[in-house]
Structure formats: structure tokens, C-alpha cells
Amino acid sequence: MILLGAAMSAGTVILLYSESPETWGWGNLESSRFISAVSMVRVVALLVVLPLINYVFRVRPAAYRRRVSGVSIVEANNGADTVDCWILRFALLSDVIGSLGYLFARNESVFVLSGMVTAFGGLGSATIQAAITKHVPADQVGQLLGAIGVLHALSRVLGPIAFNTLYYSTVGVFDQAIFVLLASLFSLALLASFMVRPGVYLEEVYTPVPTSESQPSSYSNSEALEVLTEEEMIPNN
């Protein structure tokens, strides 16, 4: 929720900050170039860097183990692995560095470079969405995604209110307060990510459904003999 709320809410405030006459005084052209550069880096991170990491650290080792053992390895629900944890930490670290870059930037080049660094934070959202479902059984994935959807909806409402209110309250006094908040939130999330342990998941527990006790045979042997008709009985020679 911190990642999504901050990413969705900070964009507008960052543009307001960059277009302010007290900072860079950007116009529509400069703002569009900045957004295009940051978006392009994010696209490269999601479409090139993330698949490359997945291929090097997951696909190739799995293919090697399958080739050595000669047995096709079936993937089980074992929770997020070490690769997921380190991708998340790297993404949060890039957000922290980028937010600090926004805070201490004294020229436009450093500001734009900081935006490109924060673009790698998109790896965190993608990793969380993919890894969080690994911690629950398959029959509970729907409930988990529903809870995540509620958090996303709350972040879309509360995030812009909080960030815009903070910028409104501090503009002209300490314009960089929004970046202090961003750096603090991402630093808190980065510290929390080191508490995530790989391989932790909820076990699938199946409770056997009790069945009714087996009923005794409706017919006894004598009753079964009575059912046979004379035509069905084999005559004695």
C-alpha cells in the first residue's frame, strides 16, 4: 500500500514542484520530457530487466536441475523465494535514493536523474503482485487479491489527499517536505523488507468431510433368496 499510494500520489506533486517558479519553472514541454524519460526507464525495467533477472536466476537453474536429474521438477507453492526478496529490496532502495535525489537536487539534471532512478521502483510493485500470492493456498488467492484491491482503492483516495495537503501546507516554506516524507516511507518499507523470510507460506490443510456411516445391507440372505424367481434358479438334474 505504501508503494502504490506513494507512486500514485507523488507524481502530481513532483510536477507542481518542478513547475514552480521558485524551483525549475518548467513548462509543458519540459514536464512532458521529464515524464517521457521516467516512463521509458520504467518500461525498460519492467520489460527487459525483470524478465532477464527471472531468466538468469530462475529459468536457467531450473533447466539445469531438470537436465541433471532427468526429472521434470513440479513447482510447488513454497512462498516468495530469495530472488523476490532481493528484487523488492533493490526497488525500494532505488526509491529511497531517488527521493533523496529529489530532496537535495540543486539543478535540473540531478532532478531528472533522480526521477530515472525512482523508475526502477516499479520492479517492487510488480514483484509484490506476483510474489504475494505464493504465500497462500490456491483456494485463498481470490480473498487475498480482493483485500489488495481494497487497499489499492484506499490508496487512490487517501494518498492524493495526504500528499497534496502536505505540499499545500509547506509550499513557500519548505517545498522539499514532500520528498522527506517519500524518503521516510520508502526507508520504512525497505527496513520492513528485510524481515520478509523466503519460503514461508500457509500450508494447504484439507479437512476430510465426514460421511454417513455405512448402512447395513437392506436384505438378509434369506430375503435375497426370496427375490429369486423359479425361472432364475438353476434346476437340479
PDB file of C-alpha atoms in Angstrom:
ATOM      1  CA  MET A   1       0.000   0.000   0.000  1.00  0.00           C
ATOM      2  CA  ILE A   2       2.926   2.369   0.741  1.00  0.00           C
ATOM      3  CA  LEU A   3       4.410   1.683  -2.684  1.00  0.00           C
ATOM      4  CA  LEU A   4       1.195   2.174  -4.617  1.00  0.00           C
ATOM      5  CA  GLY A   5      -0.042   5.162  -2.644  1.00  0.00           C
ATOM      6  CA  ALA A   6       3.281   6.976  -2.852  1.00  0.00           C
ATOM      7  CA  ALA A   7       3.769   6.219  -6.545  1.00  0.00           C
ATOM      8  CA  MET A   8       0.266   7.373  -7.482  1.00  0.00           C
ATOM      9  CA  SER A   9       0.182  10.438  -5.247  1.00  0.00           C
ATOM     10  CA  ALA A  10       3.690  11.814  -5.641  1.00  0.00           C
ATOM     11  CA  GLY A  11       3.571  12.239  -9.416  1.00  0.00           C
ATOM     12  CA  THR A  12       1.287  15.265  -9.406  1.00  0.00           C
ATOM     13  CA  VAL A  13       3.152  16.927  -6.559  1.00  0.00           C
ATOM     14  CA  ILE A  14       6.524  16.367  -8.257  1.00  0.00           C
ATOM     15  CA  LEU A  15       5.236  18.118 -11.370  1.00  0.00           C
ATOM     16  CA  LEU A  16       3.880  21.001  -9.284  1.00  0.00           C
ATOM     17  CA  TYR A  17       7.257  21.276  -7.584  1.00  0.00           C
ATOM     18  CA  SER A  18       9.206  21.257 -10.853  1.00  0.00           C
ATOM     19  CA  GLU A  19       6.900  23.824 -12.489  1.00  0.00           C
ATOM     20  CA  SER A  20       7.116  26.200  -9.549  1.00  0.00           C
ATOM     21  CA  PRO A  21       8.952  29.480 -10.314  1.00  0.00           C
ATOM     22  CA  GLU A  22      10.994  29.017  -7.116  1.00  0.00           C
ATOM     23  CA  THR A  23      12.494  25.759  -8.428  1.00  0.00           C
ATOM     24  CA  TRP A  24      12.914  24.998 -12.130  1.00  0.00           C
ATOM     25  CA  GLY A  25       9.989  26.866 -13.630  1.00  0.00           C
ATOM     26  CA  TRP A  26       9.295  24.143 -16.158  1.00  0.00           C
ATOM     27  CA  GLY A  27       6.627  24.492 -18.787  1.00  0.00           C
ATOM     28  CA  ASN A  28       4.588  21.837 -20.542  1.00  0.00           C
ATOM     29  CA  LEU A  29       7.490  20.902 -22.817  1.00  0.00           C
ATOM     30  CA  GLU A  30       9.980  20.276 -20.017  1.00  0.00           C
ATOM     31  CA  SER A  31       7.421  18.415 -17.903  1.00  0.00           C
ATOM     32  CA  SER A  32       6.499  16.198 -20.851  1.00  0.00           C
ATOM     33  CA  ARG A  33      10.147  15.374 -21.487  1.00  0.00           C
ATOM     34  CA  PHE A  34      10.647  14.511 -17.830  1.00  0.00           C
ATOM     35  CA  ILE A  35       7.605  12.229 -17.753  1.00  0.00           C
ATOM     36  CA  SER A  36       8.668  10.562 -21.007  1.00  0.00           C
ATOM     37  CA  ALA A  37      12.191   9.890 -19.734  1.00  0.00           C
ATOM     38  CA  VAL A  38      10.998   8.425 -16.441  1.00  0.00           C
ATOM     39  CA  SER A  39       8.323   6.336 -18.153  1.00  0.00           C
ATOM     40  CA  MET A  40      10.809   4.988 -20.694  1.00  0.00           C
ATOM     41  CA  VAL A  41      13.168   3.844 -17.939  1.00  0.00           C
ATOM     42  CA  ARG A  42      10.261   2.186 -16.148  1.00  0.00           C
ATOM     43  CA  VAL A  43       9.265   0.352 -19.331  1.00  0.00           C
ATOM     44  CA  VAL A  44      12.828  -0.901 -19.792  1.00  0.00           C
ATOM     45  CA  ALA A  45      12.940  -2.034 -16.168  1.00  0.00           C
ATOM     46  CA  LEU A  46       9.693  -3.993 -16.452  1.00  0.00           C
ATOM     47  CA  LEU A  47      10.087  -5.408 -19.958  1.00  0.00           C
ATOM     48  CA  VAL A  48      13.850  -6.018 -20.071  1.00  0.00           C
ATOM     49  CA  VAL A  49      15.446  -6.036 -16.623  1.00  0.00           C
ATOM     50  CA  LEU A  50      12.783  -8.036 -14.775  1.00  0.00           C
ATOM     51  CA  PRO A  51      12.452 -10.816 -17.408  1.00  0.00           C
ATOM     52  CA  LEU A  52      16.260 -11.008 -17.623  1.00  0.00           C
ATOM     53  CA  ILE A  53      16.545 -11.470 -13.856  1.00  0.00           C
ATOM     54  CA  ASN A  54      13.837 -14.121 -13.952  1.00  0.00           C
ATOM     55  CA  TYR A  55      15.629 -15.974 -16.756  1.00  0.00           C
ATOM     56  CA  VAL A  56      19.081 -15.883 -15.143  1.00  0.00           C
ATOM     57  CA  PHE A  57      18.073 -16.741 -11.592  1.00  0.00           C
ATOM     58  CA  ARG A  58      15.024 -18.967 -12.148  1.00  0.00           C
ATOM     59  CA  VAL A  59      14.668 -20.396 -15.640  1.00  0.00           C
ATOM     60  CA  ARG A  60      18.285 -21.389 -16.220  1.00  0.00           C
ATOM     61  CA  PRO A  61      18.840 -23.009 -12.780  1.00  0.00           C
ATOM     62  CA  ALA A  62      15.559 -24.928 -13.131  1.00  0.00           C
ATOM     63  CA  ALA A  63      16.558 -26.131 -16.601  1.00  0.00           C
ATOM     64  CA  TYR A  64      19.977 -27.219 -15.284  1.00  0.00           C
ATOM     65  CA  ARG A  65      18.446 -29.196 -12.411  1.00  0.00           C
ATOM     66  CA  ARG A  66      15.995 -30.825 -14.796  1.00  0.00           C
ATOM     67  CA  ARG A  67      18.798 -31.737 -17.190  1.00  0.00           C
ATOM     68  CA  VAL A  68      20.987 -33.194 -14.431  1.00  0.00           C
ATOM     69  CA  SER A  69      18.280 -35.139 -12.628  1.00  0.00           C
ATOM     70  CA  GLY A  70      16.341 -36.109 -15.736  1.00  0.00           C
ATOM     71  CA  VAL A  71      13.104 -35.451 -13.868  1.00  0.00           C
ATOM     72  CA  SER A  72      10.722 -32.617 -14.576  1.00  0.00           C
ATOM     73  CA  ILE A  73      10.525 -30.540 -11.412  1.00  0.00           C
ATOM     74  CA  VAL A  74       6.999 -29.578 -10.403  1.00  0.00           C
ATOM     75  CA  GLU A  75       6.784 -26.093  -8.921  1.00  0.00           C
ATOM     76  CA  ALA A  76       5.006 -26.039  -5.577  1.00  0.00           C
ATOM     77  CA  ASN A  77       3.565 -23.223  -3.512  1.00  0.00           C
ATOM     78  CA  ASN A  78       6.588 -22.521  -1.305  1.00  0.00           C
ATOM     79  CA  GLY A  79       6.216 -18.792  -0.743  1.00  0.00           C
ATOM     80  CA  ALA A  80       8.350 -15.991  -2.119  1.00  0.00           C
ATOM     81  CA  ASP A  81      11.901 -17.028  -2.894  1.00  0.00           C
ATOM     82  CA  THR A  82      15.181 -15.198  -2.326  1.00  0.00           C
ATOM     83  CA  VAL A  83      15.053 -13.614  -5.778  1.00  0.00           C
ATOM     84  CA  ASP A  84      11.701 -11.982  -4.993  1.00  0.00           C
ATOM     85  CA  CYS A  85      13.021 -10.580  -1.724  1.00  0.00           C
ATOM     86  CA  TRP A  86      16.133  -9.048  -3.259  1.00  0.00           C
ATOM     87  CA  ILE A  87      14.240  -7.567  -6.211  1.00  0.00           C
ATOM     88  CA  LEU A  88      11.882  -5.919  -3.745  1.00  0.00           C
ATOM     89  CA  ARG A  89      14.786  -4.570  -1.685  1.00  0.00           C
ATOM     90  CA  PHE A  90      16.546  -3.240  -4.769  1.00  0.00           C
ATOM     91  CA  ALA A  91      13.357  -1.494  -5.908  1.00  0.00           C
ATOM     92  CA  LEU A  92      12.836   0.105  -2.507  1.00  0.00           C
ATOM     93  CA  LEU A  93      16.478   1.168  -2.363  1.00  0.00           C
ATOM     94  CA  SER A  94      16.126   2.879  -5.741  1.00  0.00           C
ATOM     95  CA  ASP A  95      13.048   4.703  -4.436  1.00  0.00           C
ATOM     96  CA  VAL A  96      14.959   5.861  -1.362  1.00  0.00           C
ATOM     97  CA  ILE A  97      17.927   7.066  -3.435  1.00  0.00           C
ATOM     98  CA  GLY A  98      15.653   8.794  -5.938  1.00  0.00           C
ATOM     99  CA  SER A  99      13.655  10.538  -3.215  1.00  0.00           C
ATOM    100  CA  LEU A 100      16.850  11.773  -1.570  1.00  0.00           C
ATOM    101  CA  GLY A 101      17.999  12.936  -5.001  1.00  0.00           C
ATOM    102  CA  TYR A 102      14.797  14.954  -5.363  1.00  0.00           C
ATOM    103  CA  LEU A 103      15.407  16.416  -1.919  1.00  0.00           C
ATOM    104  CA  PHE A 104      18.999  17.544  -2.455  1.00  0.00           C
ATOM    105  CA  ALA A 105      18.841  18.332  -6.192  1.00  0.00           C
ATOM    106  CA  ARG A 106      20.135  21.816  -6.958  1.00  0.00           C
ATOM    107  CA  ASN A 107      19.987  21.591 -10.748  1.00  0.00           C
ATOM    108  CA  GLU A 108      17.631  20.103 -13.284  1.00  0.00           C
ATOM    109  CA  SER A 109      19.979  17.328 -14.420  1.00  0.00           C
ATOM    110  CA  VAL A 110      20.198  15.811 -10.946  1.00  0.00           C
ATOM    111  CA  PHE A 111      16.435  16.099 -10.593  1.00  0.00           C
ATOM    112  CA  VAL A 112      15.804  14.250 -13.865  1.00  0.00           C
ATOM    113  CA  LEU A 113      18.402  11.606 -12.998  1.00  0.00           C
ATOM    114  CA  SER A 114      16.686  11.064  -9.644  1.00  0.00           C
ATOM    115  CA  GLY A 115      13.406  10.508 -11.457  1.00  0.00           C
ATOM    116  CA  MET A 116      15.037   7.852 -13.624  1.00  0.00           C
ATOM    117  CA  VAL A 117      16.378   6.125 -10.522  1.00  0.00           C
ATOM    118  CA  THR A 118      12.924   6.053  -8.946  1.00  0.00           C
ATOM    119  CA  ALA A 119      11.599   4.436 -12.133  1.00  0.00           C
ATOM    120  CA  PHE A 120      13.288   1.210 -11.057  1.00  0.00           C
ATOM    121  CA  GLY A 121      10.927   1.218  -8.094  1.00  0.00           C
ATOM    122  CA  GLY A 122       8.337  -0.179 -10.487  1.00  0.00           C
ATOM    123  CA  LEU A 123      10.064  -3.528 -10.038  1.00  0.00           C
ATOM    124  CA  GLY A 124       8.811  -3.526  -6.453  1.00  0.00           C
ATOM    125  CA  SER A 125       5.125  -3.239  -7.329  1.00  0.00           C
ATOM    126  CA  ALA A 126       5.392  -5.935  -9.999  1.00  0.00           C
ATOM    127  CA  THR A 127       7.282  -8.262  -7.654  1.00  0.00           C
ATOM    128  CA  ILE A 128       4.833  -7.801  -4.813  1.00  0.00           C
ATOM    129  CA  GLN A 129       1.847  -8.505  -7.044  1.00  0.00           C
ATOM    130  CA  ALA A 130       3.446 -11.723  -8.271  1.00  0.00           C
ATOM    131  CA  ALA A 131       5.010 -12.918  -5.015  1.00  0.00           C
ATOM    132  CA  ILE A 132       2.249 -12.215  -2.541  1.00  0.00           C
ATOM    133  CA  THR A 133       0.029 -14.942  -3.980  1.00  0.00           C
ATOM    134  CA  LYS A 134       2.779 -17.500  -3.334  1.00  0.00           C
ATOM    135  CA  HIS A 135       2.205 -17.290   0.416  1.00  0.00           C
ATOM    136  CA  VAL A 136      -1.370 -18.582   0.454  1.00  0.00           C
ATOM    137  CA  PRO A 137      -3.062 -21.734  -0.848  1.00  0.00           C
ATOM    138  CA  ALA A 138      -4.706 -21.610  -4.239  1.00  0.00           C
ATOM    139  CA  ASP A 139      -8.222 -21.506  -2.776  1.00  0.00           C
ATOM    140  CA  GLN A 140      -7.388 -18.310  -0.827  1.00  0.00           C
ATOM    141  CA  VAL A 141      -5.803 -16.328  -3.660  1.00  0.00           C
ATOM    142  CA  GLY A 142      -9.133 -14.699  -4.511  1.00  0.00           C
ATOM    143  CA  GLN A 143      -9.596 -13.451  -0.953  1.00  0.00           C
ATOM    144  CA  LEU A 144      -6.057 -12.080  -0.907  1.00  0.00           C
ATOM    145  CA  LEU A 145      -6.452 -10.258  -4.215  1.00  0.00           C
ATOM    146  CA  GLY A 146      -9.748  -8.825  -3.003  1.00  0.00           C
ATOM    147  CA  ALA A 147      -8.049  -7.434   0.112  1.00  0.00           C
ATOM    148  CA  ILE A 148      -5.295  -5.956  -2.051  1.00  0.00           C
ATOM    149  CA  GLY A 149      -7.936  -4.333  -4.246  1.00  0.00           C
ATOM    150  CA  VAL A 150      -9.443  -2.658  -1.178  1.00  0.00           C
ATOM    151  CA  LEU A 151      -6.017  -1.311  -0.179  1.00  0.00           C
ATOM    152  CA  HIS A 152      -5.467  -0.030  -3.708  1.00  0.00           C
ATOM    153  CA  ALA A 153      -8.803   1.776  -3.637  1.00  0.00           C
ATOM    154  CA  LEU A 154      -7.972   3.371  -0.287  1.00  0.00           C
ATOM    155  CA  SER A 155      -4.561   4.485  -1.530  1.00  0.00           C
ATOM    156  CA  ARG A 156      -6.154   6.128  -4.575  1.00  0.00           C
ATOM    157  CA  VAL A 157      -8.379   8.174  -2.271  1.00  0.00           C
ATOM    158  CA  LEU A 158      -6.207   8.874   0.770  1.00  0.00           C
ATOM    159  CA  GLY A 159      -2.829   9.192  -0.981  1.00  0.00           C
ATOM    160  CA  PRO A 160      -3.533  12.280  -3.108  1.00  0.00           C
ATOM    161  CA  ILE A 161      -5.290  13.970  -0.196  1.00  0.00           C
ATOM    162  CA  ALA A 162      -2.317  13.465   2.131  1.00  0.00           C
ATOM    163  CA  PHE A 163       0.418  14.439  -0.343  1.00  0.00           C
ATOM    164  CA  ASN A 164      -1.403  17.429  -1.826  1.00  0.00           C
ATOM    165  CA  THR A 165      -2.305  18.705   1.635  1.00  0.00           C
ATOM    166  CA  LEU A 166       1.312  18.426   2.747  1.00  0.00           C
ATOM    167  CA  TYR A 167       2.563  20.277  -0.318  1.00  0.00           C
ATOM    168  CA  TYR A 168      -0.081  22.962   0.105  1.00  0.00           C
ATOM    169  CA  SER A 169       0.919  23.448   3.735  1.00  0.00           C
ATOM    170  CA  THR A 170       4.669  23.617   3.100  1.00  0.00           C
ATOM    171  CA  VAL A 171       4.923  25.396  -0.273  1.00  0.00           C
ATOM    172  CA  GLY A 172       6.914  28.592   0.068  1.00  0.00           C
ATOM    173  CA  VAL A 173       8.223  27.470   3.455  1.00  0.00           C
ATOM    174  CA  PHE A 174       9.877  24.111   2.834  1.00  0.00           C
ATOM    175  CA  ASP A 175       8.939  22.884  -0.620  1.00  0.00           C
ATOM    176  CA  GLN A 176      11.022  19.709  -0.285  1.00  0.00           C
ATOM    177  CA  ALA A 177       8.920  18.398   2.630  1.00  0.00           C
ATOM    178  CA  ILE A 178       7.125  16.033   0.252  1.00  0.00           C
ATOM    179  CA  PHE A 179      10.437  14.376  -0.612  1.00  0.00           C
ATOM    180  CA  VAL A 180      11.307  13.979   3.060  1.00  0.00           C
ATOM    181  CA  LEU A 181       8.035  12.118   3.521  1.00  0.00           C
ATOM    182  CA  LEU A 182       8.686   9.941   0.460  1.00  0.00           C
ATOM    183  CA  ALA A 183      12.193   9.061   1.606  1.00  0.00           C
ATOM    184  CA  SER A 184      10.886   8.213   5.079  1.00  0.00           C
ATOM    185  CA  LEU A 185       8.107   5.975   3.776  1.00  0.00           C
ATOM    186  CA  PHE A 186      10.368   4.105   1.384  1.00  0.00           C
ATOM    187  CA  SER A 187      13.064   3.738   4.047  1.00  0.00           C
ATOM    188  CA  LEU A 188      10.486   2.241   6.393  1.00  0.00           C
ATOM    189  CA  ALA A 189       9.357  -0.156   3.681  1.00  0.00           C
ATOM    190  CA  LEU A 190      12.987  -1.060   2.928  1.00  0.00           C
ATOM    191  CA  LEU A 191      13.643  -1.941   6.564  1.00  0.00           C
ATOM    192  CA  ALA A 192      10.442  -3.980   6.672  1.00  0.00           C
ATOM    193  CA  SER A 193      11.501  -5.895   3.540  1.00  0.00           C
ATOM    194  CA  PHE A 194      14.483  -7.335   5.424  1.00  0.00           C
ATOM    195  CA  MET A 195      12.014  -9.002   7.781  1.00  0.00           C
ATOM    196  CA  VAL A 196      10.446 -10.946   4.921  1.00  0.00           C
ATOM    197  CA  ARG A 197      11.661 -14.525   5.069  1.00  0.00           C
ATOM    198  CA  PRO A 198      11.676 -16.596   1.872  1.00  0.00           C
ATOM    199  CA  GLY A 199       9.943 -19.943   1.856  1.00  0.00           C
ATOM    200  CA  VAL A 200       7.229 -19.004   4.368  1.00  0.00           C
ATOM    201  CA  TYR A 201       3.702 -19.877   3.308  1.00  0.00           C
ATOM    202  CA  LEU A 202       0.377 -21.131   4.585  1.00  0.00           C
ATOM    203  CA  GLU A 203       0.062 -24.855   4.232  1.00  0.00           C
ATOM    204  CA  GLU A 204      -2.903 -26.252   2.414  1.00  0.00           C
ATOM    205  CA  VAL A 205      -4.929 -28.091   5.044  1.00  0.00           C
ATOM    206  CA  TYR A 206      -7.772 -30.222   3.815  1.00  0.00           C
ATOM    207  CA  THR A 207     -10.375 -31.243   6.379  1.00  0.00           C
ATOM    208  CA  PRO A 208     -11.952 -34.554   5.485  1.00  0.00           C
ATOM    209  CA  VAL A 209     -15.697 -34.336   5.063  1.00  0.00           C
ATOM    210  CA  PRO A 210     -17.431 -36.823   7.354  1.00  0.00           C
ATOM    211  CA  THR A 211     -19.606 -39.274   5.513  1.00  0.00           C
ATOM    212  CA  SER A 212     -22.618 -41.115   6.820  1.00  0.00           C
ATOM    213  CA  GLU A 213     -21.928 -44.472   8.402  1.00  0.00           C
ATOM    214  CA  SER A 214     -22.264 -47.379   6.114  1.00  0.00           C
ATOM    215  CA  GLN A 215     -25.772 -48.714   6.368  1.00  0.00           C
ATOM    216  CA  PRO A 216     -26.294 -52.439   6.897  1.00  0.00           C
ATOM    217  CA  SER A 217     -27.439 -54.425   3.950  1.00  0.00           C
ATOM    218  CA  SER A 218     -31.139 -53.959   3.338  1.00  0.00           C
ATOM    219  CA  TYR A 219     -31.645 -57.553   2.609  1.00  0.00           C
ATOM    220  CA  SER A 220     -30.547 -60.558   4.556  1.00  0.00           C
ATOM    221  CA  ASN A 221     -29.507 -63.744   2.854  1.00  0.00           C
ATOM    222  CA  SER A 222     -32.932 -65.279   3.291  1.00  0.00           C
ATOM    223  CA  GLU A 223     -34.659 -62.236   1.829  1.00  0.00           C
ATOM    224  CA  ALA A 224     -32.261 -62.250  -1.110  1.00  0.00           C
ATOM    225  CA  LEU A 225     -33.160 -65.849  -1.855  1.00  0.00           C
ATOM    226  CA  GLU A 226     -36.835 -64.984  -1.904  1.00  0.00           C
ATOM    227  CA  VAL A 227     -36.203 -62.422  -4.618  1.00  0.00           C
ATOM    228  CA  LEU A 228     -35.059 -65.116  -6.978  1.00  0.00           C
ATOM    229  CA  THR A 229     -37.835 -66.493  -9.024  1.00  0.00           C
ATOM    230  CA  GLU A 230     -38.246 -70.080 -10.099  1.00  0.00           C
ATOM    231  CA  GLU A 231     -37.069 -69.229 -13.612  1.00  0.00           C
ATOM    232  CA  GLU A 232     -33.811 -67.740 -12.263  1.00  0.00           C
ATOM    233  CA  MET A 233     -32.938 -70.812 -10.188  1.00  0.00           C
ATOM    234  CA  ILE A 234     -30.847 -73.499 -11.813  1.00  0.00           C
ATOM    235  CA  PRO A 235     -32.774 -76.807 -11.803  1.00  0.00           C
ATOM    236  CA  ASN A 236     -31.038 -79.859 -10.345  1.00  0.00           C
ATOM    237  CA  ASN A 237     -30.516 -82.756 -12.770  1.00  0.00           C
TER     238      ASN A 237
END
